[in-house]
Amino acid sequence: MSDRSSSWTSCMGCCSSRPYSPQNNESTSRWEDRASSSFDLLLLGTEGCGKSTFLRQMQYIHGTGFNDVERRDFIRDINGNIFHDMEILINQMTELAIDYSSPNSEDLIQAFKSEESSDNIRLQATRLLWEDEGIQVCFQRRAEYEDKQRLNTSAKYFLDAIERISEVNYLPIENDIIRVRRETTDVRNYFFRVRDVDFKITDIGGGVRNRLSWAQVLQETVTCVIYFVAMDEYDSYYIPEGEGRLQNRLRESINIFREIQANRWLPHTTFILFLNKIDLFVEKRGNSRIDNHFPEYENEGMEIGDEDGRSFIRNKFIDLRARGRFIYPHYTQATDPENIRVVFYAVRDSILQMNLRFYNLL
């Protein structure tokens, strides 16, 4: 197991092999007010799994959104995402020996890389480079260098929108804020009211250095853990720091979830599994076979009649549940507000039902 998955000594348990869909009946409404209407949720998952995207959707759906000052605060992150991705593409043009189609490519690269260039000049250079046929080929071949230099999930979205983003009075729109990559480096609390139920949601960074704090937070009172999985990472790899071998990102997520389930200190904590980025997973499946990265899929996938592999990945996590514990899985697309709205209503209802059972009111 890599350093990324073994840098902390896990957490907790609980789970069900299929989603629980509570019945809306008179008994539930009669007793809801006698049980707790405030719940603490903890978000966990590896780096880039979509937790921050989910929280921003929640802010739009169940919060107050973002005012203009807060929206402007995302501009630096958006520009940083764009510059990060273009720098990778420029580097890989050389590595893959791809020729530029533009005769001005050298001047554009110099303008992009110059420390004296303003963000606006760099954005204009990026816009013209993105139009280059060679850069487009390099982007299409991103799977060849993902283990060394990884583009952001929303790289294409922001690069396609760069003309709008480079305008003088640019103010990020909702979709920009939802999609921008902003690393979580500490513990943050968010508060939402969803249909008269209050939720405190705690987010902890998913990077290696952040995981040492997971166990500490897990020792506090938590109603439920929502564990995020980036489904599209089944064919993604990275080289852990200090190691010379490739590690599959989805296997890393599975290994970390296994460690969490093995923890004996939190036997009553409920788990909800967000199998996230289902849209990217479906898009990839047409060009990337699961069994090339998970050889066991050839047998296990066939046994469960799994046409596109989503059940195979779901069961990789469900099968790790400890005896007597339950996992409630949901397929999610954190960039889709309607998907998150519907899924979180189901999460709310499930938590209320579990709470009623805890107080023997159901």
mmCIF file of C-alpha atoms in Angstrom:
data_model
loop_
_atom_site.group_PDB
_atom_site.id
_atom_site.type_symbol
_atom_site.label_atom_id
_atom_site.label_comp_id
_atom_site.label_asym_id
_atom_site.label_seq_id
_atom_site.Cartn_x
_atom_site.Cartn_y
_atom_site.Cartn_z
ATOM 1 C CA MET A 1 0.000 0.000 0.000
ATOM 2 C CA SER A 2 1.305 3.456 -0.851
ATOM 3 C CA ASP A 3 2.105 6.285 1.536
ATOM 4 C CA ARG A 4 -1.079 7.998 0.377
ATOM 5 C CA SER A 5 -3.245 5.206 1.723
ATOM 6 C CA SER A 6 -1.240 4.221 4.803
ATOM 7 C CA SER A 7 -0.369 7.598 6.297
ATOM 8 C CA TRP A 8 -3.085 7.352 8.892
ATOM 9 C CA THR A 9 -4.708 4.606 10.923
ATOM 10 C CA SER A 10 -8.296 4.525 9.861
ATOM 11 C CA CYS A 11 -11.682 5.270 11.189
ATOM 12 C CA MET A 12 -15.035 3.673 11.395
ATOM 13 C CA GLY A 13 -17.869 1.601 10.042
ATOM 14 C CA CYS A 14 -21.466 0.858 9.093
ATOM 15 C CA CYS A 15 -23.215 0.157 5.791
ATOM 16 C CA SER A 16 -25.937 -1.383 3.499
ATOM 17 C CA SER A 17 -25.611 -3.180 0.194
ATOM 18 C CA ARG A 18 -28.202 -0.985 -1.526
ATOM 19 C CA PRO A 19 -29.689 2.475 -1.151
ATOM 20 C CA TYR A 20 -32.338 2.798 1.544
ATOM 21 C CA SER A 21 -35.477 4.556 0.318
ATOM 22 C CA PRO A 22 -37.549 5.490 3.387
ATOM 23 C CA GLN A 23 -41.319 5.481 3.200
ATOM 24 C CA ASN A 24 -43.053 8.810 3.750
ATOM 25 C CA ASN A 25 -45.767 7.711 6.130
ATOM 26 C CA GLU A 26 -47.813 9.078 8.985
ATOM 27 C CA SER A 27 -45.708 7.278 11.577
ATOM 28 C CA THR A 28 -42.575 9.082 10.430
ATOM 29 C CA SER A 29 -44.112 12.561 10.447
ATOM 30 C CA ARG A 30 -45.713 11.940 13.849
ATOM 31 C CA TRP A 31 -42.430 11.082 15.515
ATOM 32 C CA GLU A 32 -39.889 13.210 13.636
ATOM 33 C CA ASP A 33 -40.166 16.069 16.107
ATOM 34 C CA ARG A 34 -39.316 13.746 19.017
ATOM 35 C CA ALA A 35 -35.946 12.801 17.553
ATOM 36 C CA SER A 36 -32.970 15.021 16.835
ATOM 37 C CA SER A 37 -33.338 17.428 13.892
ATOM 38 C CA SER A 38 -29.671 18.419 13.806
ATOM 39 C CA PHE A 39 -26.992 16.133 12.442
ATOM 40 C CA ASP A 40 -23.209 16.192 12.023
ATOM 41 C CA LEU A 41 -21.886 14.848 8.726
ATOM 42 C CA LEU A 42 -18.247 14.268 7.851
ATOM 43 C CA LEU A 43 -16.943 14.307 4.270
ATOM 44 C CA LEU A 44 -13.990 12.066 3.450
ATOM 45 C CA GLY A 45 -12.305 11.031 0.231
ATOM 46 C CA THR A 46 -9.014 11.170 -1.621
ATOM 47 C CA GLU A 47 -7.717 14.292 -3.296
ATOM 48 C CA GLY A 48 -9.810 15.401 -6.270
ATOM 49 C CA CYS A 49 -12.843 13.246 -5.452
ATOM 50 C CA GLY A 50 -15.325 16.141 -5.668
ATOM 51 C CA LYS A 51 -16.075 17.073 -2.048
ATOM 52 C CA SER A 52 -15.515 20.801 -2.592
ATOM 53 C CA THR A 53 -17.694 20.750 -5.701
ATOM 54 C CA PHE A 54 -20.471 19.110 -3.680
ATOM 55 C CA LEU A 55 -20.211 21.740 -0.939
ATOM 56 C CA ARG A 56 -20.441 24.606 -3.424
ATOM 57 C CA GLN A 57 -23.535 23.016 -4.948
ATOM 58 C CA MET A 58 -25.015 22.786 -1.452
ATOM 59 C CA GLN A 59 -24.245 26.476 -0.952
ATOM 60 C CA TYR A 60 -26.256 27.300 -4.074
ATOM 61 C CA ILE A 61 -29.080 24.840 -3.428
ATOM 62 C CA HIS A 62 -29.540 25.109 0.344
ATOM 63 C CA GLY A 63 -27.465 28.155 1.262
ATOM 64 C CA THR A 64 -27.248 31.755 0.095
ATOM 65 C CA GLY A 65 -24.942 31.214 -2.858
ATOM 66 C CA PHE A 66 -21.950 33.523 -3.291
ATOM 67 C CA ASN A 67 -21.957 37.313 -3.314
ATOM 68 C CA ASP A 68 -19.859 39.355 -5.733
ATOM 69 C CA VAL A 69 -16.930 39.670 -3.319
ATOM 70 C CA GLU A 70 -16.848 35.908 -2.813
ATOM 71 C CA ARG A 71 -17.173 35.315 -6.544
ATOM 72 C CA ARG A 72 -14.200 37.581 -7.266
ATOM 73 C CA ASP A 73 -12.210 35.618 -4.724
ATOM 74 C CA PHE A 74 -12.388 32.612 -7.072
ATOM 75 C CA ILE A 75 -10.747 34.449 -10.001
ATOM 76 C CA ARG A 76 -7.212 33.735 -8.786
ATOM 77 C CA ASP A 77 -8.041 30.021 -8.433
ATOM 78 C CA ILE A 78 -9.655 29.893 -11.872
ATOM 79 C CA ASN A 79 -6.651 31.564 -13.492
ATOM 80 C CA GLY A 80 -4.376 29.226 -11.547
ATOM 81 C CA ASN A 81 -6.280 26.192 -12.857
ATOM 82 C CA ILE A 82 -5.978 27.449 -16.424
ATOM 83 C CA PHE A 83 -2.256 28.228 -16.150
ATOM 84 C CA HIS A 84 -1.577 24.874 -14.475
ATOM 85 C CA ASP A 85 -3.251 22.973 -17.309
ATOM 86 C CA MET A 86 -1.672 24.960 -20.135
ATOM 87 C CA GLU A 87 1.781 24.544 -18.603
ATOM 88 C CA ILE A 88 1.267 20.772 -18.577
ATOM 89 C CA LEU A 89 0.125 20.802 -22.198
ATOM 90 C CA ILE A 90 3.158 22.840 -23.276
ATOM 91 C CA ASN A 91 5.499 20.474 -21.428
ATOM 92 C CA GLN A 92 3.868 17.412 -22.930
ATOM 93 C CA MET A 93 4.008 18.826 -26.455
ATOM 94 C CA THR A 94 7.773 18.433 -26.125
ATOM 95 C CA GLU A 95 7.630 15.046 -24.393
ATOM 96 C CA LEU A 96 5.308 13.585 -27.015
ATOM 97 C CA ALA A 97 7.126 15.302 -29.911
ATOM 98 C CA ILE A 98 3.946 16.953 -31.180
ATOM 99 C CA ASP A 99 4.341 19.891 -33.555
ATOM 100 C CA TYR A 100 2.477 23.166 -33.125
ATOM 101 C CA SER A 101 0.314 24.277 -36.052
ATOM 102 C CA SER A 102 0.634 27.985 -35.284
ATOM 103 C CA PRO A 103 3.687 29.817 -36.682
ATOM 104 C CA ASN A 104 3.553 32.125 -33.642
ATOM 105 C CA SER A 105 3.703 29.345 -31.077
ATOM 106 C CA GLU A 106 7.165 30.249 -29.751
ATOM 107 C CA ASP A 107 6.137 33.865 -29.099
ATOM 108 C CA LEU A 108 2.952 32.703 -27.386
ATOM 109 C CA ILE A 109 4.838 30.270 -25.169
ATOM 110 C CA GLN A 110 7.315 32.976 -24.217
ATOM 111 C CA ALA A 111 4.474 35.351 -23.321
ATOM 112 C CA PHE A 112 2.801 32.620 -21.292
ATOM 113 C CA LYS A 113 5.939 31.690 -19.358
ATOM 114 C CA SER A 114 7.395 35.172 -18.795
ATOM 115 C CA GLU A 115 7.387 36.265 -15.148
ATOM 116 C CA GLU A 116 6.816 39.812 -16.364
ATOM 117 C CA SER A 117 3.547 38.908 -18.095
ATOM 118 C CA SER A 118 0.328 39.949 -16.372
ATOM 119 C CA ASP A 119 -2.467 37.433 -15.879
ATOM 120 C CA ASN A 120 -4.348 39.035 -18.759
ATOM 121 C CA ILE A 121 -1.400 38.604 -21.150
ATOM 122 C CA ARG A 122 -0.988 34.990 -20.036
ATOM 123 C CA LEU A 123 -4.713 34.364 -20.547
ATOM 124 C CA GLN A 124 -4.585 35.805 -24.072
ATOM 125 C CA ALA A 125 -1.557 33.625 -24.887
ATOM 126 C CA THR A 126 -3.367 30.604 -23.442
ATOM 127 C CA ARG A 127 -6.455 31.337 -25.546
ATOM 128 C CA LEU A 128 -4.411 31.319 -28.771
ATOM 129 C CA LEU A 129 -2.411 28.255 -27.753
ATOM 130 C CA TRP A 130 -5.620 26.371 -26.972
ATOM 131 C CA GLU A 131 -6.721 26.975 -30.561
ATOM 132 C CA ASP A 132 -3.554 25.280 -31.833
ATOM 133 C CA GLU A 133 -4.227 21.892 -33.472
ATOM 134 C CA GLY A 134 -1.133 20.392 -31.865
ATOM 135 C CA ILE A 135 -2.281 21.408 -28.363
ATOM 136 C CA GLN A 136 -5.656 19.803 -29.085
ATOM 137 C CA VAL A 137 -3.916 16.553 -30.046
ATOM 138 C CA CYS A 138 -1.853 16.736 -26.874
ATOM 139 C CA PHE A 139 -5.013 17.164 -24.809
ATOM 140 C CA GLN A 140 -6.629 14.148 -26.472
ATOM 141 C CA ARG A 141 -3.548 12.064 -25.542
ATOM 142 C CA ARG A 142 -3.650 13.118 -21.849
ATOM 143 C CA ALA A 143 -3.990 9.525 -20.645
ATOM 144 C CA GLU A 144 -0.367 8.972 -21.740
ATOM 145 C CA TYR A 145 1.023 11.426 -19.185
ATOM 146 C CA GLU A 146 -1.607 11.511 -16.446
ATOM 147 C CA ASP A 147 0.620 9.560 -14.052
ATOM 148 C CA LYS A 148 3.320 12.252 -14.356
ATOM 149 C CA GLN A 149 1.371 15.465 -14.879
ATOM 150 C CA ARG A 150 -2.362 15.445 -14.275
ATOM 151 C CA LEU A 151 -4.736 17.935 -15.831
ATOM 152 C CA ASN A 152 -7.619 19.246 -13.757
ATOM 153 C CA THR A 153 -10.954 17.518 -14.304
ATOM 154 C CA SER A 154 -12.459 20.749 -15.651
ATOM 155 C CA ALA A 155 -9.488 21.668 -17.840
ATOM 156 C CA LYS A 156 -11.500 21.597 -21.065
ATOM 157 C CA TYR A 157 -14.387 23.529 -19.529
ATOM 158 C CA PHE A 158 -12.185 26.467 -18.498
ATOM 159 C CA LEU A 159 -9.995 26.440 -21.604
ATOM 160 C CA ASP A 160 -13.094 26.455 -23.814
ATOM 161 C CA ALA A 161 -14.440 29.422 -21.820
ATOM 162 C CA ILE A 162 -11.192 31.393 -21.789
ATOM 163 C CA GLU A 163 -12.465 34.183 -24.060
ATOM 164 C CA ARG A 164 -15.165 35.006 -21.511
ATOM 165 C CA ILE A 165 -12.807 34.518 -18.563
ATOM 166 C CA SER A 166 -10.185 36.856 -20.033
ATOM 167 C CA GLU A 167 -12.619 39.793 -20.305
ATOM 168 C CA VAL A 168 -11.662 42.868 -18.242
ATOM 169 C CA ASN A 169 -14.756 42.863 -16.007
ATOM 170 C CA TYR A 170 -14.972 39.078 -15.681
ATOM 171 C CA LEU A 171 -16.952 37.816 -12.696
ATOM 172 C CA PRO A 172 -17.192 34.019 -12.245
ATOM 173 C CA ILE A 173 -20.586 32.521 -13.016
ATOM 174 C CA GLU A 174 -22.126 29.705 -10.992
ATOM 175 C CA ASN A 175 -20.684 26.937 -13.153
ATOM 176 C CA ASP A 176 -17.187 28.439 -12.894
ATOM 177 C CA ILE A 177 -17.381 28.382 -9.108
ATOM 178 C CA ILE A 178 -18.727 24.837 -9.072
ATOM 179 C CA ARG A 179 -15.961 23.520 -11.333
ATOM 180 C CA VAL A 180 -12.846 25.361 -10.151
ATOM 181 C CA ARG A 181 -10.258 23.280 -8.314
ATOM 182 C CA ARG A 182 -9.400 24.740 -4.909
ATOM 183 C CA GLU A 183 -7.495 22.467 -2.579
ATOM 184 C CA THR A 184 -8.826 21.980 0.950
ATOM 185 C CA THR A 185 -5.866 22.086 3.331
ATOM 186 C CA ASP A 186 -7.600 22.209 6.707
ATOM 187 C CA VAL A 187 -10.802 21.298 8.537
ATOM 188 C CA ARG A 188 -13.819 23.419 7.592
ATOM 189 C CA ASN A 189 -17.401 23.434 8.848
ATOM 190 C CA TYR A 190 -20.485 24.308 6.801
ATOM 191 C CA PHE A 191 -24.087 24.683 7.973
ATOM 192 C CA PHE A 192 -27.232 24.025 5.943
ATOM 193 C CA ARG A 193 -30.946 23.631 6.603
ATOM 194 C CA VAL A 194 -32.645 21.114 4.334
ATOM 195 C CA ARG A 195 -36.425 20.791 4.711
ATOM 196 C CA ASP A 196 -36.402 21.872 8.373
ATOM 197 C CA VAL A 197 -33.426 19.667 9.253
ATOM 198 C CA ASP A 198 -30.105 21.254 10.222
ATOM 199 C CA PHE A 199 -26.823 19.778 9.023
ATOM 200 C CA LYS A 200 -23.312 20.607 10.100
ATOM 201 C CA ILE A 201 -20.992 19.301 7.387
ATOM 202 C CA THR A 202 -17.280 18.998 8.147
ATOM 203 C CA ASP A 203 -14.822 18.792 5.269
ATOM 204 C CA ILE A 204 -11.237 17.586 5.657
ATOM 205 C CA GLY A 205 -8.634 17.782 2.912
ATOM 206 C CA GLY A 206 -8.017 14.538 1.063
ATOM 207 C CA GLY A 207 -4.283 14.982 0.487
ATOM 208 C CA VAL A 208 -1.719 12.782 2.210
ATOM 209 C CA ARG A 209 -0.734 15.423 4.742
ATOM 210 C CA ASN A 210 -4.391 15.985 5.688
ATOM 211 C CA ARG A 211 -5.233 12.384 6.505
ATOM 212 C CA LEU A 212 -3.491 12.405 9.859
ATOM 213 C CA SER A 213 -6.323 14.647 11.059
ATOM 214 C CA TRP A 214 -9.044 12.259 9.861
ATOM 215 C CA ALA A 215 -8.802 9.927 12.848
ATOM 216 C CA GLN A 216 -8.915 12.833 15.290
ATOM 217 C CA VAL A 217 -12.114 14.244 13.781
ATOM 218 C CA LEU A 218 -13.640 10.778 13.544
ATOM 219 C CA GLN A 219 -13.327 10.379 17.298
ATOM 220 C CA GLU A 220 -15.809 13.209 17.739
ATOM 221 C CA THR A 221 -19.553 12.680 17.575
ATOM 222 C CA VAL A 222 -20.501 12.172 13.937
ATOM 223 C CA THR A 223 -23.950 11.134 12.721
ATOM 224 C CA CYS A 224 -22.771 9.982 9.350
ATOM 225 C CA VAL A 225 -19.723 9.850 7.095
ATOM 226 C CA ILE A 226 -20.116 10.589 3.397
ATOM 227 C CA TYR A 227 -17.228 8.954 1.562
ATOM 228 C CA PHE A 228 -16.543 10.282 -1.930
ATOM 229 C CA VAL A 229 -15.152 8.095 -4.712
ATOM 230 C CA ALA A 230 -13.992 9.445 -8.072
ATOM 231 C CA MET A 231 -15.316 6.648 -10.294
ATOM 232 C CA ASP A 232 -13.489 7.916 -13.356
ATOM 233 C CA GLU A 233 -10.129 7.187 -11.721
ATOM 234 C CA TYR A 234 -10.278 3.456 -12.413
ATOM 235 C CA ASP A 235 -7.701 3.976 -15.176
ATOM 236 C CA SER A 236 -5.712 6.768 -13.476
ATOM 237 C CA TYR A 237 -2.299 6.302 -11.884
ATOM 238 C CA TYR A 238 0.282 8.291 -9.991
ATOM 239 C CA ILE A 239 3.727 7.658 -8.555
ATOM 240 C CA PRO A 240 3.681 8.063 -4.738
ATOM 241 C CA GLU A 241 6.389 10.258 -3.265
ATOM 242 C CA GLY A 242 9.408 8.156 -2.375
ATOM 243 C CA GLU A 243 8.225 5.179 -4.444
ATOM 244 C CA GLY A 244 9.102 4.133 -7.952
ATOM 245 C CA ARG A 245 5.974 2.205 -8.876
ATOM 246 C CA LEU A 246 2.618 3.319 -10.190
ATOM 247 C CA GLN A 247 -0.406 3.290 -7.912
ATOM 248 C CA ASN A 248 -3.952 3.094 -9.264
ATOM 249 C CA ARG A 249 -5.994 5.986 -7.844
ATOM 250 C CA LEU A 250 -9.232 4.026 -7.486
ATOM 251 C CA ARG A 251 -7.436 1.172 -5.709
ATOM 252 C CA GLU A 252 -5.985 3.776 -3.356
ATOM 253 C CA SER A 253 -9.506 4.965 -2.537
ATOM 254 C CA ILE A 254 -10.599 1.359 -1.950
ATOM 255 C CA ASN A 255 -7.609 0.721 0.341
ATOM 256 C CA ILE A 256 -8.332 3.818 2.406
ATOM 257 C CA PHE A 257 -11.996 2.849 2.729
ATOM 258 C CA ARG A 258 -10.884 -0.601 3.900
ATOM 259 C CA GLU A 259 -8.776 1.015 6.634
ATOM 260 C CA ILE A 260 -11.686 3.185 7.713
ATOM 261 C CA GLN A 261 -14.008 0.201 7.931
ATOM 262 C CA ALA A 262 -11.489 -1.708 10.055
ATOM 263 C CA ASN A 263 -11.432 0.954 12.767
ATOM 264 C CA ARG A 264 -13.066 -0.343 15.947
ATOM 265 C CA TRP A 265 -13.633 2.972 17.715
ATOM 266 C CA LEU A 266 -16.674 4.083 15.743
ATOM 267 C CA PRO A 267 -18.884 1.019 15.372
ATOM 268 C CA HIS A 268 -22.169 2.925 15.158
ATOM 269 C CA THR A 269 -21.303 5.569 12.588
ATOM 270 C CA THR A 270 -23.348 5.327 9.409
ATOM 271 C CA PHE A 271 -21.707 5.507 5.985
ATOM 272 C CA ILE A 272 -23.059 6.963 2.788
ATOM 273 C CA LEU A 273 -21.043 6.253 -0.340
ATOM 274 C CA PHE A 274 -21.031 8.897 -3.062
ATOM 275 C CA LEU A 275 -19.814 7.208 -6.240
ATOM 276 C CA ASN A 276 -19.002 10.523 -7.835
ATOM 277 C CA LYS A 277 -18.147 11.703 -11.349
ATOM 278 C CA ILE A 278 -20.475 9.135 -12.866
ATOM 279 C CA ASP A 279 -20.707 11.326 -15.985
ATOM 280 C CA LEU A 280 -16.949 11.192 -16.564
ATOM 281 C CA PHE A 281 -16.944 7.474 -15.821
ATOM 282 C CA VAL A 282 -19.596 6.781 -18.475
ATOM 283 C CA GLU A 283 -17.716 8.967 -20.949
ATOM 284 C CA LYS A 284 -14.469 7.072 -20.358
ATOM 285 C CA ARG A 285 -15.962 3.610 -20.569
ATOM 286 C CA GLY A 286 -16.271 3.833 -24.343
ATOM 287 C CA ASN A 287 -12.504 4.165 -24.726
ATOM 288 C CA SER A 288 -10.963 2.565 -21.641
ATOM 289 C CA ARG A 289 -11.636 -1.006 -20.505
ATOM 290 C CA ILE A 290 -11.940 -1.660 -16.776
ATOM 291 C CA ASP A 291 -10.334 -5.097 -17.027
ATOM 292 C CA ASN A 292 -7.121 -3.495 -18.295
ATOM 293 C CA HIS A 293 -6.751 -1.986 -14.833
ATOM 294 C CA PHE A 294 -8.789 -4.393 -12.693
ATOM 295 C CA PRO A 295 -8.158 -7.883 -14.147
ATOM 296 C CA GLU A 296 -10.728 -9.381 -11.762
ATOM 297 C CA TYR A 297 -13.485 -7.494 -13.599
ATOM 298 C CA GLU A 298 -13.429 -10.097 -16.371
ATOM 299 C CA ASN A 299 -14.985 -12.589 -13.948
ATOM 300 C CA GLU A 300 -16.685 -10.508 -11.276
ATOM 301 C CA GLY A 301 -18.255 -8.088 -13.732
ATOM 302 C CA MET A 302 -19.730 -10.902 -15.768
ATOM 303 C CA GLU A 303 -21.128 -12.600 -12.675
ATOM 304 C CA ILE A 304 -23.171 -9.557 -11.684
ATOM 305 C CA GLY A 305 -24.246 -8.793 -15.248
ATOM 306 C CA ASP A 306 -22.517 -5.438 -15.064
ATOM 307 C CA GLU A 307 -22.650 -3.833 -18.493
ATOM 308 C CA ASP A 308 -20.643 -0.674 -17.850
ATOM 309 C CA GLY A 309 -18.738 -1.493 -14.665
ATOM 310 C CA ARG A 310 -20.515 0.786 -12.199
ATOM 311 C CA SER A 311 -21.837 -2.113 -10.100
ATOM 312 C CA PHE A 312 -18.390 -3.685 -10.072
ATOM 313 C CA ILE A 313 -16.881 -0.521 -8.571
ATOM 314 C CA ARG A 314 -19.757 -0.094 -6.127
ATOM 315 C CA ASN A 315 -19.326 -3.643 -4.861
ATOM 316 C CA LYS A 316 -15.594 -3.081 -4.339
ATOM 317 C CA PHE A 317 -16.621 -0.772 -1.504
ATOM 318 C CA ILE A 318 -19.812 -2.494 -0.349
ATOM 319 C CA ASP A 319 -17.956 -5.771 0.128
ATOM 320 C CA LEU A 320 -15.678 -4.102 2.696
ATOM 321 C CA ARG A 321 -18.495 -3.499 5.175
ATOM 322 C CA ALA A 322 -18.092 -4.997 8.608
ATOM 323 C CA ARG A 323 -20.684 -7.390 9.975
ATOM 324 C CA GLY A 324 -23.867 -5.637 11.077
ATOM 325 C CA ARG A 325 -22.921 -2.366 9.450
ATOM 326 C CA PHE A 326 -24.544 -0.638 6.515
ATOM 327 C CA ILE A 327 -23.420 1.423 3.544
ATOM 328 C CA TYR A 328 -25.862 3.512 1.522
ATOM 329 C CA PRO A 329 -24.438 4.037 -2.007
ATOM 330 C CA HIS A 330 -25.482 6.747 -4.460
ATOM 331 C CA TYR A 331 -24.198 7.502 -7.960
ATOM 332 C CA THR A 332 -23.511 11.215 -8.087
ATOM 333 C CA GLN A 333 -22.439 13.983 -10.425
ATOM 334 C CA ALA A 334 -21.376 16.843 -8.181
ATOM 335 C CA THR A 335 -21.375 19.322 -11.078
ATOM 336 C CA ASP A 336 -25.100 18.667 -11.683
ATOM 337 C CA PRO A 337 -27.292 20.650 -9.238
ATOM 338 C CA GLU A 338 -30.405 18.568 -9.850
ATOM 339 C CA ASN A 339 -28.548 15.321 -9.153
ATOM 340 C CA ILE A 340 -27.166 16.688 -5.875
ATOM 341 C CA ARG A 341 -30.576 18.078 -4.896
ATOM 342 C CA VAL A 342 -32.296 14.717 -5.354
ATOM 343 C CA VAL A 343 -29.481 12.674 -3.785
ATOM 344 C CA PHE A 344 -29.218 14.842 -0.689
ATOM 345 C CA TYR A 345 -32.977 14.728 -0.130
ATOM 346 C CA ALA A 346 -32.609 10.940 -0.119
ATOM 347 C CA VAL A 347 -29.664 11.242 2.298
ATOM 348 C CA ARG A 348 -31.734 13.477 4.591
ATOM 349 C CA ASP A 349 -34.654 11.038 4.636
ATOM 350 C CA SER A 350 -32.368 8.068 5.281
ATOM 351 C CA ILE A 351 -30.687 9.829 8.211
ATOM 352 C CA LEU A 352 -34.061 10.725 9.723
ATOM 353 C CA GLN A 353 -35.201 7.116 9.435
ATOM 354 C CA MET A 354 -32.008 5.857 11.059
ATOM 355 C CA ASN A 355 -32.391 8.414 13.825
ATOM 356 C CA LEU A 356 -35.957 7.314 14.508
ATOM 357 C CA ARG A 357 -34.803 3.708 14.769
ATOM 358 C CA PHE A 358 -32.052 4.765 17.201
ATOM 359 C CA TYR A 359 -34.685 6.272 19.494
ATOM 360 C CA ASN A 360 -37.024 3.277 18.934
ATOM 361 C CA LEU A 361 -39.622 5.589 17.416
ATOM 362 C CA LEU A 362 -40.066 3.598 14.250
#
